[in-house]
XYZ file of N, CA and C in Angstrom:
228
model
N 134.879 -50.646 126.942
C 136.036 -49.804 126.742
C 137.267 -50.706 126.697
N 137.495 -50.672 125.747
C 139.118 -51.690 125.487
C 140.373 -50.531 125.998
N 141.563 -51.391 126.121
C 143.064 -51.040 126.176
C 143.189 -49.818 126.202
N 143.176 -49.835 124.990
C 143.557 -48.570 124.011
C 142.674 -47.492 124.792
N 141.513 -47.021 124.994
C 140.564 -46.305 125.398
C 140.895 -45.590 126.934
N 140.975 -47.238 127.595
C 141.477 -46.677 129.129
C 143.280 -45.997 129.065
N 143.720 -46.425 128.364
C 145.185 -45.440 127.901
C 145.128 -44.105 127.573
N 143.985 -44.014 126.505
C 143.771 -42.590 126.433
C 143.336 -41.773 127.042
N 142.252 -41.984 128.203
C 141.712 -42.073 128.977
C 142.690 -41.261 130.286
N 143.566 -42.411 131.069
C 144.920 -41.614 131.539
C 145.585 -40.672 131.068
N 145.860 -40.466 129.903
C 146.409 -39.425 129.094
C 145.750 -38.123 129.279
N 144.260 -38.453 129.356
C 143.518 -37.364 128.797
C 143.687 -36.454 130.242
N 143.523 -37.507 131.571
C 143.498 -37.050 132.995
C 144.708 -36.540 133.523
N 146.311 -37.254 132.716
C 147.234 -36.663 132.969
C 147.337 -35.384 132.462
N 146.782 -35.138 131.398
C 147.518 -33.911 130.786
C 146.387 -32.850 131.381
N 145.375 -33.211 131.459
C 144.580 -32.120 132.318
C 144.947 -31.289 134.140
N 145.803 -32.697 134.749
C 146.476 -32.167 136.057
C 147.739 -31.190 135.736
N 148.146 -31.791 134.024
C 149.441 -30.917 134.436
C 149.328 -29.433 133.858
N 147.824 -29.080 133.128
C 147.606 -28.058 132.642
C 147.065 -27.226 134.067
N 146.207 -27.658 134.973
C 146.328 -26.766 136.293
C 147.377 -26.473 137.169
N 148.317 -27.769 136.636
C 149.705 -27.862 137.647
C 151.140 -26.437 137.052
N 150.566 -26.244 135.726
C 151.597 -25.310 134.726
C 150.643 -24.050 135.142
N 149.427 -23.829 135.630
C 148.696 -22.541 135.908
C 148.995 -21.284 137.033
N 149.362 -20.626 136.405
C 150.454 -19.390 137.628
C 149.636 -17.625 137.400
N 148.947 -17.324 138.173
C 148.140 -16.165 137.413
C 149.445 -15.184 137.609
N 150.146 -15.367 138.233
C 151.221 -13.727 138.430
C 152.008 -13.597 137.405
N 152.409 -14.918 136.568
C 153.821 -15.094 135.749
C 153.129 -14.502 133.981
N 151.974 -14.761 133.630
C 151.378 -14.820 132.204
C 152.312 -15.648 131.565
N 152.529 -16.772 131.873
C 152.926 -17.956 130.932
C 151.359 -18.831 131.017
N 151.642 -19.380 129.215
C 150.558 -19.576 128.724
C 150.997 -21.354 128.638
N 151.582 -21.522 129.412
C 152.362 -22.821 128.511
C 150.756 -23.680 129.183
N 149.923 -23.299 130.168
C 148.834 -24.468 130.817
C 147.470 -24.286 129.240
N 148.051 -23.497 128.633
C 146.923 -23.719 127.652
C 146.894 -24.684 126.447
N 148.473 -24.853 126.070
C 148.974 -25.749 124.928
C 149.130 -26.674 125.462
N 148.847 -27.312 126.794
C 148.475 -28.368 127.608
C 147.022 -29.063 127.670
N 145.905 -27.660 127.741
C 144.507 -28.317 127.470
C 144.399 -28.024 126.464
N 145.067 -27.475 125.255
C 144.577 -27.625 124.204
C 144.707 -29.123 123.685
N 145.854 -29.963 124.061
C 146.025 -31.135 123.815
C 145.232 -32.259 124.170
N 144.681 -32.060 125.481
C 143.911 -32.397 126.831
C 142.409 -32.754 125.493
N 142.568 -31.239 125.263
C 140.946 -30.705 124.551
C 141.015 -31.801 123.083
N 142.100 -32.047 122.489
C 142.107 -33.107 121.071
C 142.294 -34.633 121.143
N 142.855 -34.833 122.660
C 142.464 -35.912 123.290
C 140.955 -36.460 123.324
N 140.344 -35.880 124.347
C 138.884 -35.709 124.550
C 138.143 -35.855 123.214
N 138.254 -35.419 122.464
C 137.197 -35.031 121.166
C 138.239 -36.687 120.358
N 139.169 -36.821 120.292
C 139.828 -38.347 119.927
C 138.582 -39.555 120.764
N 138.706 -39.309 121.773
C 138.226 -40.273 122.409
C 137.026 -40.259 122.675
N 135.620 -39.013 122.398
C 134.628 -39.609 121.870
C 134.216 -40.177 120.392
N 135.128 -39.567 119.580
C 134.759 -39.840 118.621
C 134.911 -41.398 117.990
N 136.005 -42.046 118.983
C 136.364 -43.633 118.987
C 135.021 -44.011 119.632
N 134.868 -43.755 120.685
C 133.778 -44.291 121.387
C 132.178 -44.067 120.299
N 131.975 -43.107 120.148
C 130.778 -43.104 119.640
C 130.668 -43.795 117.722
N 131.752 -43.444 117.572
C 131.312 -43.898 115.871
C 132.000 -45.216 115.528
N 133.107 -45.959 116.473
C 133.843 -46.904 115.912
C 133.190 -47.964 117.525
N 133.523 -49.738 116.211
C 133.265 -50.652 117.752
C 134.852 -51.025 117.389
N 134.910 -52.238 118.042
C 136.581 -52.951 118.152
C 137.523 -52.980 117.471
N 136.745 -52.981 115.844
C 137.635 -52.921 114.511
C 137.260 -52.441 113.494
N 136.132 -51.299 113.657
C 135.714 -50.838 112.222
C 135.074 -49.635 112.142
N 135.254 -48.489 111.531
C 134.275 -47.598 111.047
C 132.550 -47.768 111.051
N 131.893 -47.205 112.191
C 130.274 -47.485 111.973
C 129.400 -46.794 112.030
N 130.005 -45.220 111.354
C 128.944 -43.916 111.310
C 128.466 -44.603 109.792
N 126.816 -44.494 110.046
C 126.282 -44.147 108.945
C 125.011 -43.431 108.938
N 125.180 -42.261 108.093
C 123.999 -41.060 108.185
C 122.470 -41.420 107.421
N 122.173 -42.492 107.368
C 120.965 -42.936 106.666
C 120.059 -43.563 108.129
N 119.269 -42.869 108.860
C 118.653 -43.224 109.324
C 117.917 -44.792 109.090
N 117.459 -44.606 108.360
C 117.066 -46.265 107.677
C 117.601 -47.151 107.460
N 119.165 -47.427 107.155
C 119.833 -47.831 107.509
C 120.173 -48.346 108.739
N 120.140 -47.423 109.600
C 120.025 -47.658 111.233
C 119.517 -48.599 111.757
N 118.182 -48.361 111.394
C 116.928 -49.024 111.767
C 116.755 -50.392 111.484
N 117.127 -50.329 109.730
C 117.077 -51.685 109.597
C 118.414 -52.687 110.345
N 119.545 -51.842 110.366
C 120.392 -52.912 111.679
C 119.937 -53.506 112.549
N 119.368 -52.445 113.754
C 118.993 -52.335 115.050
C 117.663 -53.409 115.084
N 116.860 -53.396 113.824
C 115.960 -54.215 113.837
C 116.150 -55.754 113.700
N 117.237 -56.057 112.596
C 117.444 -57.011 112.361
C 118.306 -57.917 113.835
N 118.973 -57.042 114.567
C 119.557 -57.559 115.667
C 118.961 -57.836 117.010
N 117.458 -57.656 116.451
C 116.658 -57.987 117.597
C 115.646 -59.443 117.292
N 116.275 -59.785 115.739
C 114.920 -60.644 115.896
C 115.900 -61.939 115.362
């Protein structure tokens, strides 16, 4: 997990305290929801870095075989 990741990371944890911290059941202000909704595009940002990108590049590719032949070649 680089820099960038653990930054977002804080972000993701700040904005989630302040969406329980904005939560008032008596008042019906909604403002703790446009808080995890942000929280919520954070999160989905930051797997999607994690799972499809490494340090500097785009590395989804939907060809199974493709895959394989990487994963293979990096073993031998």
């Amino acid at each position: 997990m680089n820099t960038r990741q653990k930054i977002q990371s804080l972000i993701i944890i700040a904005l989630i305290f302040i969406s329980f911290a904005n939560y008032h059941k008596g008042t019906g202000s909604t403002a703790w929801m446009q808080y995890a909704s942000i929280a919520i595009m954070f999160v989905f940002g930051l797997f999607f870095d994690l799972a499809f990108t490494d340090s500097s590049s785009f590395i989804f590719d939907p060809d199974a075989d493709n895959w394989r032949r990487k994963t293979e070649a990096a073993q031998h």
